[in-house]
Amino acid sequence: MESYKLTVHEIWNLVNKREISIKELVRDVIERIDSTERQIGSFITFNWDEALYQAETLDTLISEESDSSKLAGIPLGVEDNICTLDIRTTSASRMLENFTPPYDASVVEKLKQCHSIILGKLNMDEFGMGSSTQNSAFKVTKNPWNLHKVAGGAAGGGAAAVAADQVFCAIGSDSSGCLRQPAAFCGVVGFKPTYGLVSRFGLVTSAPSLEQVGCITKDVTDCAYVLEEIAFYDSKDSTSIKDDSCGYLGYLVDGIRGLKIGIPREIFDESWDPDIRACIDRSIEILKNLGAEIIDITLPHFKYATASQFIIMCCESSSNLARYDGIKYGKRARDVNDLEELYCKTRSQGFGQEVKERIMLGNLFLSRQYYDSHYKKALKIRELLRNDFRKAYEKCHLILTPTSPILAYDLSNETNLSVTTNYSKRYTLLANLTGIPAISIPCGFSEEGLPVGIQFMADTFKEGTLLKVAYTFERNTDYHMKRAMKLEVTE
Amino acid sequence: MKLSLKDIENMGLWSKLKLDHQEKEVFLDRINKTLQKLEIIKELATDHLELSLDKPIHSKALRDDQVQPSMSRDQALKNAQETWDGMFSVPSILD
């Protein structure tokens, strides 16, 4: 049985009816990874022995539990910047190549309580810095729809693994669209919750005010299943919040009549790939036909958002990555004469070029000469943008944009200018700057068969509204059912 | 304002990074291009705005300062590079 092709909710039904065992399921999925991984490169570390051992006991356990979690027995992947007890966690950096955490991130602890099965750690851009997963210190992840194209990033490993049916879902983090942009490039669902809704304890973060743990799934129902489990208050994370509006499965209803969806003039006036424009125009017509009201809105400070996000991210990264000094953990350079040399040699050997550049820029923006003109200004722009969104949500329930203005591009075609790599994430990073939730779902294909994603953004804690519109759109289209057919399995 | 090679050297020092000449040249070019792109924020006047940023998106009361169960010493040391007498052993940080 090709059970790996199914979704989380389909698997859950089969397991409950005893039509498939967890052991069978895990074996199926491992075989799938084994036959496709050489082409895709989604994983940094495998956890197969533990997964198979867990599967042995889970069948009995789940049959005995009357209220088992919807994620019980589900094989999934965790991005390699989320700490996992006794499983190497590298953040795709040489700096952490030998780092095996002695604890689980809170979100991983929760997944384990649900009896989910962690199959391994997923590839990403080093410390989340990049948009293509070509900045990993270990390997490049390829797009399952076209192996000559990037998978997107930073969480390209997760998106590619879900798209290639290697895992049923992936847990990762999003600081500028790192889950949504690769999800769009790979034709799957990417979700970033409201800042604080999911614990970040145990996340190796480089930009804490922007980053949020979320998920990549095959469809919107699976996304609600995952969110239902990973959204909880965590006293170990000072930014964690209690939200009483959970019960996300209740929002999986087909019906958006009367819902007001805002179209930001500044974004729709921009130039996009023509295939993306066609898909978005068609999606708007679908939403109108389903009863949504489409209205024009404005985000006057949108044009400054990419620069603001980039400056804040560099500043926070330079500070956060200062902890990698060769003393406490991670890489430690050998043959040094003094402490200064130990610091410099360790960091110079451990960090990749993109990371070094962003640390240097962060230190520049935080220096006396640039602090007011760059860092402080970027923070003020973030406030202005928050006000723009606040005003927009007085007129509409949701805001719609393409997830990215461009399609998945050729491997190695990354421009060598870091700020422009964020061009592909100029619409997704808005949710990170403002802390709001956002989802990307498939909305069509380009002429050459590459997936296109549509993004919905809602006000803080309105995850339910997002799920409702995404679910309704999905129920009335079939883009999410298409699979990466070009992937040829190798023996 | 364009940065010079000397500026890149200084940024390397602040960042505790040892850069060879070739790296400095590469960073000089890339960083100057990046700074040029970021010039866009100069269009916007913000001097009149007060920064109330330290206010988080949602205010949350701090939790009580109570001792909670935590990781055992053995577990904490499990993956340490070097240990000595039940403690982490690290290089000297005082020259």
Coordinates of C-alpha atoms in Angstrom, one line a residue:
Chain A
M1 CA 0.0 0.0 0.0
E2 CA 1.3 3.4 -0.9
S3 CA 0.2 4.9 2.4
Y4 CA 2.8 7.7 2.1
K5 CA 0.6 9.4 -0.5
L6 CA -2.2 10.0 2.0
T7 CA -2.8 13.0 4.3
V8 CA -2.8 13.1 8.1
H9 CA -6.6 13.0 8.4
E10 CA -6.8 10.1 5.9
I11 CA -4.2 8.1 7.8
W12 CA -6.0 8.9 11.1
N13 CA -9.2 7.4 9.7
L14 CA -7.4 4.3 8.5
V15 CA -5.6 3.8 11.8
N16 CA -8.8 4.2 13.7
K17 CA -10.5 1.6 11.6
R18 CA -7.5 -0.7 12.0
E19 CA -7.1 -0.8 8.2
I20 CA -3.4 0.1 8.6
S21 CA -0.9 -0.4 11.4
I22 CA 1.6 2.3 12.5
K23 CA 4.4 -0.2 11.9
E24 CA 3.3 -0.7 8.3
L25 CA 2.9 3.1 7.9
V26 CA 6.3 3.9 9.2
R27 CA 7.9 1.2 7.0
D28 CA 6.1 2.5 4.0
V29 CA 7.3 6.1 4.6
I30 CA 10.9 5.1 5.3
E31 CA 11.0 3.1 2.1
R32 CA 9.7 6.2 0.3
I33 CA 12.4 8.4 1.8
D34 CA 15.0 5.8 1.0
S35 CA 14.0 5.8 -2.7
T36 CA 13.7 9.5 -3.1
E37 CA 16.1 11.2 -0.8
R38 CA 19.1 11.1 -3.1
Q39 CA 17.3 13.3 -5.5
I40 CA 15.5 15.6 -3.1
G41 CA 17.9 16.1 -0.2
S42 CA 15.3 17.0 2.4
F43 CA 16.9 15.5 5.5
I44 CA 20.1 16.3 7.5
T45 CA 19.7 13.6 10.1
F46 CA 17.5 10.5 10.1
N47 CA 15.8 9.0 13.2
W48 CA 14.7 5.7 11.7
D49 CA 15.7 3.3 14.4
E50 CA 13.9 5.2 17.1
A51 CA 10.9 5.7 14.7
L52 CA 10.6 1.9 14.0
Y53 CA 11.0 1.1 17.7
Q54 CA 8.2 3.6 18.6
A55 CA 6.0 2.2 15.9
E56 CA 6.3 -1.3 17.4
T57 CA 4.6 -0.1 20.6
L58 CA 2.2 2.5 19.3
D59 CA -0.3 0.2 17.7
T60 CA -1.3 -1.3 21.0
L61 CA -1.1 2.0 22.8
I62 CA -3.3 3.8 20.3
S63 CA -5.9 1.0 20.3
E64 CA -6.1 1.3 24.1
E65 CA -6.5 5.0 24.2
S66 CA -10.0 6.2 23.5
D67 CA -9.0 9.8 22.9
S68 CA -5.8 9.6 21.1
S69 CA -4.4 12.7 19.4
K70 CA -5.0 13.3 15.7
L71 CA -1.2 13.2 15.3
A72 CA -0.8 9.8 17.1
G73 CA 1.4 7.6 15.0
I74 CA 1.9 10.2 12.3
P75 CA 5.4 10.2 10.9
L76 CA 6.7 13.7 10.5
G77 CA 9.8 15.8 10.1
V78 CA 11.2 18.6 12.3
E79 CA 13.3 21.4 10.9
D80 CA 16.9 21.3 12.1
N81 CA 16.7 24.4 14.1
I82 CA 14.3 22.9 16.7
C83 CA 16.0 21.1 19.5
T84 CA 15.4 17.4 19.8
L85 CA 16.6 15.3 22.7
D86 CA 19.5 13.1 21.7
I87 CA 19.0 13.9 18.0
R88 CA 21.6 16.2 16.4
T89 CA 20.3 19.7 15.8
T90 CA 22.6 21.7 13.5
S91 CA 20.5 24.6 12.1
A92 CA 22.3 23.5 8.9
S93 CA 25.5 25.1 10.2
R94 CA 29.0 23.8 10.6
M95 CA 28.9 25.7 13.9
L96 CA 26.4 23.2 15.4
E97 CA 27.5 20.2 13.4
N98 CA 28.3 18.3 16.6
F99 CA 25.5 19.7 18.7
T100 CA 23.1 17.1 20.2
P101 CA 20.6 18.8 22.6
P102 CA 20.1 17.3 26.1
Y103 CA 16.4 18.4 25.9
D104 CA 13.4 18.7 23.6
A105 CA 12.0 22.0 22.4
S106 CA 8.5 22.5 24.0
V107 CA 6.8 21.9 20.6
V108 CA 8.7 18.6 20.2
E109 CA 7.8 17.6 23.7
K110 CA 4.1 18.2 22.8
L111 CA 4.5 16.1 19.6
K112 CA 5.9 13.3 21.6
Q113 CA 3.0 13.5 24.1
C114 CA 0.8 13.1 21.0
H115 CA 2.7 10.0 20.1
S116 CA 3.9 11.5 16.8
I117 CA 6.8 9.8 15.2
I118 CA 9.9 12.0 14.3
L119 CA 11.5 10.5 11.2
G120 CA 14.4 13.0 11.2
K121 CA 15.6 16.5 11.0
L122 CA 15.0 18.6 7.9
N123 CA 17.3 20.7 5.8
M124 CA 17.2 24.4 5.8
D125 CA 19.2 27.6 5.0
E126 CA 21.9 28.0 7.6
F127 CA 20.3 29.6 10.7
G128 CA 17.3 30.4 8.6
M129 CA 19.2 32.9 6.4
G130 CA 18.2 32.4 2.8
S131 CA 15.3 31.8 0.5
S132 CA 16.3 28.7 -1.4
T133 CA 17.9 26.1 1.0
Q134 CA 21.1 26.5 -1.0
N135 CA 22.7 28.1 2.0
S136 CA 22.7 24.9 4.0
A137 CA 26.2 23.9 5.1
F138 CA 25.4 20.2 4.3
K139 CA 23.3 19.9 1.1
V140 CA 21.0 21.6 -1.4
T141 CA 17.3 20.6 -1.3
K142 CA 15.7 20.3 -4.7
N143 CA 12.1 21.0 -5.7
P144 CA 10.2 17.8 -6.2
W145 CA 8.2 19.4 -9.0
N146 CA 11.3 20.1 -11.0
L147 CA 14.7 18.9 -9.7
H148 CA 16.5 21.8 -11.4
K149 CA 14.6 24.4 -9.4
V150 CA 15.0 25.5 -5.8
A151 CA 12.6 24.3 -3.1
G152 CA 12.5 27.7 -1.5
G153 CA 13.6 28.5 2.0
A154 CA 14.6 28.7 4.6
A155 CA 12.5 25.6 5.4
G156 CA 13.0 24.1 1.9
G157 CA 13.7 20.6 3.4
G158 CA 10.3 20.6 5.1
A159 CA 8.3 21.8 2.0
A160 CA 10.2 19.4 -0.3
A161 CA 9.7 16.4 2.1
V162 CA 5.9 17.0 2.4
A163 CA 5.6 17.6 -1.4
A164 CA 7.6 14.4 -2.2
D165 CA 5.4 12.4 0.3
Q166 CA 8.4 11.7 2.5
V167 CA 6.6 12.9 5.6
F168 CA 3.0 13.8 6.3
C169 CA 3.8 17.1 7.8
A170 CA 6.8 19.2 8.9
I171 CA 7.3 21.4 11.9
G172 CA 9.5 24.4 11.3
S173 CA 10.0 28.1 11.9
D174 CA 9.1 31.2 9.9
S175 CA 10.9 34.6 10.2
S176 CA 10.2 36.1 6.8
G177 CA 8.0 33.6 5.1
C178 CA 10.4 30.6 5.6
L179 CA 7.5 28.1 5.8
R180 CA 5.1 29.8 3.4
Q181 CA 7.4 30.7 0.5
P182 CA 8.8 27.1 0.2
A183 CA 5.3 25.7 0.6
A184 CA 4.2 27.8 -2.4
F185 CA 7.2 26.8 -4.4
C186 CA 6.5 23.1 -3.6
G187 CA 2.7 23.1 -3.9
V188 CA 1.8 22.4 -0.3
V189 CA 0.3 24.4 2.6
G190 CA 2.5 26.6 4.8
F191 CA 1.3 28.2 8.0
K192 CA 2.7 30.8 10.3
P193 CA 0.6 31.4 13.5
T194 CA 0.2 34.6 15.5
Y195 CA 3.4 35.5 17.3
G196 CA 3.3 33.8 20.7
L197 CA 0.7 31.2 19.9
V198 CA 3.2 28.3 19.6
S199 CA 6.1 28.0 22.0
R200 CA 9.6 29.0 20.7
F201 CA 11.4 27.4 23.7
G202 CA 14.1 25.2 22.2
L203 CA 14.1 26.9 18.8
V204 CA 17.5 28.0 17.7
T205 CA 16.4 31.4 16.6
S206 CA 18.4 34.1 15.0
A207 CA 15.6 36.8 14.8
P208 CA 13.4 36.2 17.8
S209 CA 11.0 39.2 17.3
L210 CA 10.2 37.9 13.8
E211 CA 10.3 34.2 14.1
Q212 CA 7.4 31.9 14.9
V213 CA 7.0 28.1 14.9
G214 CA 4.5 26.8 12.4
C215 CA 3.9 23.9 10.0
I216 CA 3.9 22.6 6.4
T217 CA 1.2 20.1 5.5
K218 CA -0.4 18.5 2.5
D219 CA -3.8 20.2 3.0
V220 CA -5.7 22.7 5.2
T221 CA -7.4 20.0 7.3
D222 CA -4.0 18.6 8.2
C223 CA -2.8 22.2 9.1
A224 CA -5.8 22.5 11.5
Y225 CA -4.9 19.1 13.0
V226 CA -1.3 20.2 13.6
L227 CA -2.2 23.6 14.9
E228 CA -4.7 22.1 17.3
E229 CA -1.8 20.3 19.0
I230 CA 1.1 22.7 18.8
A231 CA -0.8 25.9 20.0
F232 CA -0.5 26.0 23.8
Y233 CA 0.7 28.3 26.5
D234 CA 4.3 27.5 27.6
S235 CA 5.7 29.1 30.8
K236 CA 9.2 28.4 29.4
D237 CA 8.7 31.0 26.6
S238 CA 8.2 34.5 27.9
T239 CA 6.5 35.5 24.6
S240 CA 4.0 32.6 24.8
I241 CA 0.4 33.6 25.2
K242 CA -2.8 31.9 26.3
D243 CA -5.4 32.0 23.6
D244 CA -8.9 30.8 24.3
S245 CA -9.9 30.7 20.7
C246 CA -8.5 27.3 19.9
G247 CA -10.7 24.5 18.6
Y248 CA -9.4 25.0 15.2
L249 CA -11.1 21.9 13.7
G250 CA -14.4 23.7 14.1
Y251 CA -13.3 26.2 11.5
L252 CA -13.1 23.6 8.8
V253 CA -16.4 24.5 7.2
D254 CA -17.2 25.3 3.6
G255 CA -18.7 28.8 3.6
I256 CA -17.3 32.3 3.3
R257 CA -20.4 34.2 2.2
G258 CA -20.1 37.8 3.4
L259 CA -16.4 37.5 4.3
K260 CA -14.6 40.7 3.3
I261 CA -11.2 40.1 1.7
G262 CA -8.8 43.0 1.2
I263 CA -6.6 43.5 -1.9
P264 CA -3.7 45.8 -1.1
R265 CA -3.4 48.3 -3.9
E266 CA 0.4 48.7 -3.4
I267 CA 1.0 44.9 -3.9
F268 CA -1.4 44.4 -6.8
D269 CA 0.2 47.3 -8.7
E270 CA 3.6 45.5 -8.6
S271 CA 5.0 43.4 -11.3
W272 CA 4.6 39.6 -10.8
D273 CA 5.4 36.6 -12.9
P274 CA 2.5 36.5 -15.5
D275 CA 1.5 32.9 -14.6
I276 CA 1.2 34.0 -10.9
R277 CA -1.0 37.0 -12.0
A278 CA -3.2 34.6 -13.9
C279 CA -3.6 32.2 -11.0
I280 CA -4.3 35.0 -8.5
D281 CA -6.9 36.6 -10.8
R282 CA -8.6 33.3 -11.2
S283 CA -8.5 32.6 -7.4
I284 CA -10.2 36.0 -6.8
E285 CA -13.0 35.1 -9.2
I286 CA -13.4 31.7 -7.3
L287 CA -13.6 33.5 -4.0
K288 CA -16.1 36.0 -5.4
N289 CA -18.3 33.1 -6.7
L290 CA -18.1 31.5 -3.2
G291 CA -19.7 34.7 -1.8
A292 CA -16.6 36.6 -0.5
E293 CA -16.6 40.4 -1.0
I294 CA -13.4 41.6 -2.5
I295 CA -12.5 45.2 -1.5
D296 CA -9.5 47.5 -2.2
I297 CA -7.3 48.4 0.8
T298 CA -4.1 50.2 1.2
L299 CA -0.9 49.5 3.1
P300 CA 0.9 52.8 2.6
H301 CA 4.2 51.7 4.2
F302 CA 4.5 48.4 2.3
K303 CA 7.4 49.7 0.1
Y304 CA 9.6 50.0 3.2
A305 CA 8.8 46.6 4.7
T306 CA 11.5 44.5 3.0
A307 CA 14.3 46.9 4.1
S308 CA 12.9 47.2 7.6
Q309 CA 12.6 43.4 8.0
F310 CA 16.1 42.9 6.7
I311 CA 17.7 45.5 9.0
I312 CA 15.9 44.1 12.1
M313 CA 16.8 40.6 11.2
C314 CA 20.5 41.4 10.8
C315 CA 20.6 43.3 14.1
E316 CA 18.9 40.5 16.0
S317 CA 21.1 37.9 14.3
S318 CA 24.3 39.7 15.1
S319 CA 23.3 39.7 18.8
N320 CA 21.9 36.2 18.9
L321 CA 24.7 34.5 17.1
A322 CA 27.3 36.1 19.4
R323 CA 26.7 33.1 21.7
Y324 CA 28.7 30.9 19.3
D325 CA 32.1 31.7 20.7
G326 CA 33.8 28.3 20.8
I327 CA 33.4 28.1 24.5
K328 CA 30.0 27.0 25.5
Y329 CA 28.9 24.6 22.8
G330 CA 29.1 23.9 19.1
K331 CA 32.3 24.1 17.1
R332 CA 35.6 24.9 18.9
A333 CA 38.6 25.8 16.7
R334 CA 41.9 24.0 17.5
D335 CA 45.5 25.3 17.5
V336 CA 44.9 28.7 18.9
N337 CA 47.2 30.9 20.9
D338 CA 44.8 33.1 22.8
L339 CA 41.1 33.7 23.6
E340 CA 40.6 36.3 20.8
E341 CA 42.0 33.9 18.3
L342 CA 39.7 31.1 19.6
Y343 CA 36.6 33.3 19.1
C344 CA 37.6 34.5 15.6
K345 CA 38.9 31.2 14.3
T346 CA 35.8 29.3 15.6
R347 CA 33.3 31.8 14.1
S348 CA 35.2 32.2 10.8
Q349 CA 35.3 28.4 10.3
G350 CA 31.8 27.7 11.7
F351 CA 29.7 30.3 9.9
G352 CA 28.9 30.3 6.1
Q353 CA 29.2 33.5 4.0
E354 CA 25.6 34.6 4.2
V355 CA 25.6 34.3 8.0
K356 CA 28.9 36.2 8.3
E357 CA 27.5 39.0 6.1
R358 CA 24.3 39.4 8.1
I359 CA 26.2 39.4 11.4
M360 CA 28.6 42.1 10.0
L361 CA 25.7 44.2 8.7
G362 CA 23.8 43.8 12.0
N363 CA 26.8 45.1 13.9
L364 CA 27.1 48.0 11.5
F365 CA 23.4 48.9 11.9
L366 CA 23.8 48.8 15.7
S367 CA 26.9 51.0 15.6
R368 CA 26.6 54.7 16.7
Q369 CA 26.8 56.0 13.1
Y370 CA 24.0 53.8 11.8
Y371 CA 21.8 53.1 14.8
D372 CA 19.3 56.0 14.3
S373 CA 19.3 56.0 10.5
H374 CA 18.9 52.3 10.1
Y375 CA 17.9 50.2 13.2
K376 CA 15.7 52.7 14.9
K377 CA 14.1 53.7 11.6
A378 CA 13.4 50.1 10.8
L379 CA 11.6 49.7 14.1
K380 CA 9.5 52.8 13.4
I381 CA 8.6 51.4 10.0
R382 CA 7.5 48.2 11.7
E383 CA 5.2 50.3 13.9
L384 CA 3.8 52.2 10.9
L385 CA 3.1 48.9 9.2
R386 CA 1.3 47.6 12.2
N387 CA -0.9 50.7 12.1
D388 CA -1.5 50.1 8.4
F389 CA -2.7 46.6 9.1
R390 CA -4.8 47.7 12.1
K391 CA -6.6 50.2 9.8
A392 CA -7.0 47.6 7.0
Y393 CA -8.6 45.1 9.4
E394 CA -11.3 47.7 10.2
K395 CA -12.4 47.3 6.6
C396 CA -11.8 43.6 5.9
H397 CA -11.5 40.2 7.7
L398 CA -8.5 39.0 5.6
I399 CA -5.9 40.3 3.3
L400 CA -5.0 38.4 0.1
T401 CA -1.7 38.5 -1.8
P402 CA 0.3 36.0 -3.9
T403 CA 2.7 34.1 -1.5
S404 CA 5.6 35.2 -3.7
P405 CA 5.8 37.4 -6.8
I406 CA 8.1 34.8 -8.5
L407 CA 8.0 31.1 -9.2
A408 CA 10.6 28.6 -7.9
Y409 CA 13.8 29.6 -9.7
D410 CA 16.8 27.7 -11.1
L411 CA 19.2 26.2 -8.7
S412 CA 22.4 28.2 -8.3
N413 CA 20.7 31.2 -9.8
E414 CA 20.5 33.0 -6.4
T415 CA 21.6 36.5 -6.8
N416 CA 24.6 37.2 -4.6
L417 CA 22.9 40.2 -3.0
S418 CA 21.3 39.1 0.2
V419 CA 18.7 41.8 0.5
T420 CA 17.2 40.9 -2.9
T421 CA 16.9 37.3 -2.0
N422 CA 14.1 38.5 0.1
Y423 CA 12.4 39.7 -3.0
S424 CA 10.6 36.3 -3.2
K425 CA 9.4 36.9 0.4
R426 CA 8.4 40.5 0.2
Y427 CA 4.7 39.7 0.8
T428 CA 5.2 37.0 3.4
L429 CA 7.6 39.0 5.6
L430 CA 4.7 41.4 6.3
A431 CA 3.2 38.9 8.7
N432 CA 6.5 38.5 10.6
L433 CA 7.0 42.2 11.0
T434 CA 3.5 42.7 12.3
G435 CA 3.1 39.4 14.3
I436 CA -0.1 38.4 12.5
P437 CA -1.0 34.8 11.3
A438 CA -0.8 33.9 7.6
I439 CA -1.3 30.8 5.4
S440 CA -0.1 29.9 1.9
I441 CA -2.1 27.3 -0.1
P442 CA -1.8 26.1 -3.6
C443 CA -3.8 28.1 -6.2
G444 CA -2.6 26.8 -9.5
F445 CA 0.3 26.0 -11.7
S446 CA 2.5 27.9 -14.2
E447 CA 2.7 26.9 -17.8
E448 CA 5.8 24.8 -17.1
G449 CA 4.0 23.0 -14.3
L450 CA 5.4 24.8 -11.2
P451 CA 3.1 25.4 -8.3
V452 CA 1.7 28.8 -7.4
G453 CA 0.7 29.8 -3.9
I454 CA -1.9 32.3 -2.6
Q455 CA -1.4 33.9 0.8
F456 CA -4.1 35.0 3.3
M457 CA -3.3 37.1 6.3
A458 CA -5.6 37.7 9.2
D459 CA -5.5 39.9 12.3
T460 CA -3.8 38.4 15.5
F461 CA -5.5 35.3 16.8
K462 CA -7.8 35.0 13.9
E463 CA -6.3 31.7 12.8
G464 CA -9.9 30.3 12.6
T465 CA -10.9 32.8 9.9
L466 CA -7.7 31.9 7.9
L467 CA -8.5 28.2 8.2
K468 CA -12.0 28.7 7.1
V469 CA -11.2 30.7 3.9
A470 CA -8.3 28.4 3.1
Y471 CA -10.5 25.3 3.6
T472 CA -13.4 26.7 1.5
F473 CA -11.0 27.6 -1.3
E474 CA -9.4 24.1 -1.2
R475 CA -12.8 22.3 -1.1
N476 CA -13.8 24.1 -4.3
T477 CA -10.5 23.6 -6.2
D478 CA -8.2 20.6 -6.7
Y479 CA -4.8 22.1 -6.8
H480 CA -3.9 20.5 -3.4
M481 CA -4.6 17.0 -4.8
K482 CA -1.9 17.2 -7.4
R483 CA 1.3 15.6 -6.6
A484 CA 4.9 16.1 -7.8
M485 CA 4.6 13.8 -10.7
K486 CA 8.0 14.5 -12.1
L487 CA 9.7 12.8 -9.2
E488 CA 11.1 9.5 -10.4
V489 CA 11.8 7.0 -7.8
T490 CA 15.3 5.5 -7.9
E491 CA 16.1 2.0 -6.8
Chain B
M1 CA 27.9 56.6 1.9
K2 CA 30.0 53.8 0.5
L3 CA 32.0 51.7 2.8
S4 CA 35.8 51.2 2.4
L5 CA 37.9 48.1 2.8
K6 CA 38.9 49.5 6.2
D7 CA 35.3 49.6 7.2
I8 CA 34.8 46.0 6.3
E9 CA 37.9 45.1 8.4
N10 CA 36.4 46.9 11.4
M11 CA 33.0 45.1 10.9
G12 CA 34.9 41.9 10.9
L13 CA 36.6 42.8 14.2
W14 CA 33.3 43.8 15.8
S15 CA 31.8 40.5 14.7
K16 CA 34.8 38.4 15.8
L17 CA 35.4 37.2 12.3
K18 CA 38.8 36.7 10.7
L19 CA 38.5 37.7 7.0
D20 CA 41.1 37.1 4.4
H21 CA 41.7 39.6 1.6
Q22 CA 39.5 37.9 -0.9
E23 CA 36.6 37.7 1.6
K24 CA 37.0 41.4 2.4
E25 CA 36.8 42.2 -1.3
V26 CA 33.7 40.1 -1.7
F27 CA 31.9 41.5 1.3
L28 CA 32.8 45.1 0.3
D29 CA 31.0 44.7 -3.0
R30 CA 28.0 42.8 -1.6
I31 CA 27.5 45.0 1.5
N32 CA 27.8 48.2 -0.5
K33 CA 25.2 46.9 -2.9
T34 CA 22.9 45.9 0.0
L35 CA 23.3 49.3 1.7
Q36 CA 22.4 51.0 -1.6
K37 CA 19.2 48.9 -1.7
L38 CA 18.4 50.0 1.8
E39 CA 18.6 53.7 0.9
I40 CA 14.8 53.5 0.3
I41 CA 14.1 54.0 4.0
K42 CA 15.7 57.4 3.8
E43 CA 12.6 58.6 1.7
L44 CA 10.5 58.3 4.8
A45 CA 10.6 60.9 7.5
T46 CA 10.2 59.3 10.9
D47 CA 12.0 61.7 13.2
H48 CA 8.7 63.1 14.5
L49 CA 7.6 59.6 15.6
E50 CA 8.1 58.2 19.1
L51 CA 9.2 54.7 19.3
S52 CA 7.0 52.7 21.5
L53 CA 8.4 49.5 20.3
D54 CA 9.4 48.0 23.7
K55 CA 5.7 47.3 24.1
P56 CA 5.2 43.7 23.0
I57 CA 2.4 42.7 20.6
H58 CA 0.5 41.3 23.6
S59 CA 1.4 42.1 27.2
K60 CA 1.9 39.1 29.4
A61 CA 2.4 39.1 33.1
L62 CA 5.6 37.5 34.3
R63 CA 5.3 34.1 35.9
D64 CA 6.0 33.6 39.5
D65 CA 9.7 33.0 40.4
Q66 CA 9.3 29.5 41.7
V67 CA 11.7 26.7 41.5
Q68 CA 10.5 24.0 39.1
P69 CA 11.8 20.6 38.3
S70 CA 14.5 20.8 35.7
M71 CA 17.1 18.8 33.9
S72 CA 19.4 16.6 35.9
R73 CA 23.1 17.2 36.1
D74 CA 23.8 14.0 34.2
Q75 CA 21.5 14.9 31.4
A76 CA 22.8 18.4 31.1
L77 CA 26.4 17.1 30.8
K78 CA 25.4 14.2 28.5
N79 CA 26.6 15.9 25.3
A80 CA 29.2 18.2 26.7
Q81 CA 32.4 18.3 24.7
E82 CA 34.5 17.9 27.9
T83 CA 33.5 17.4 31.6
W84 CA 35.5 17.6 34.8
D85 CA 34.2 16.4 38.2
G86 CA 30.5 16.7 37.2
M87 CA 30.9 20.1 35.6
F88 CA 31.3 21.5 32.1
S89 CA 35.0 21.9 31.3
V90 CA 35.7 24.9 28.9
P91 CA 38.8 26.6 27.8
S92 CA 40.1 29.4 30.0
I93 CA 38.3 32.7 29.3
L94 CA 40.7 34.9 31.2
D95 CA 44.1 35.5 29.5

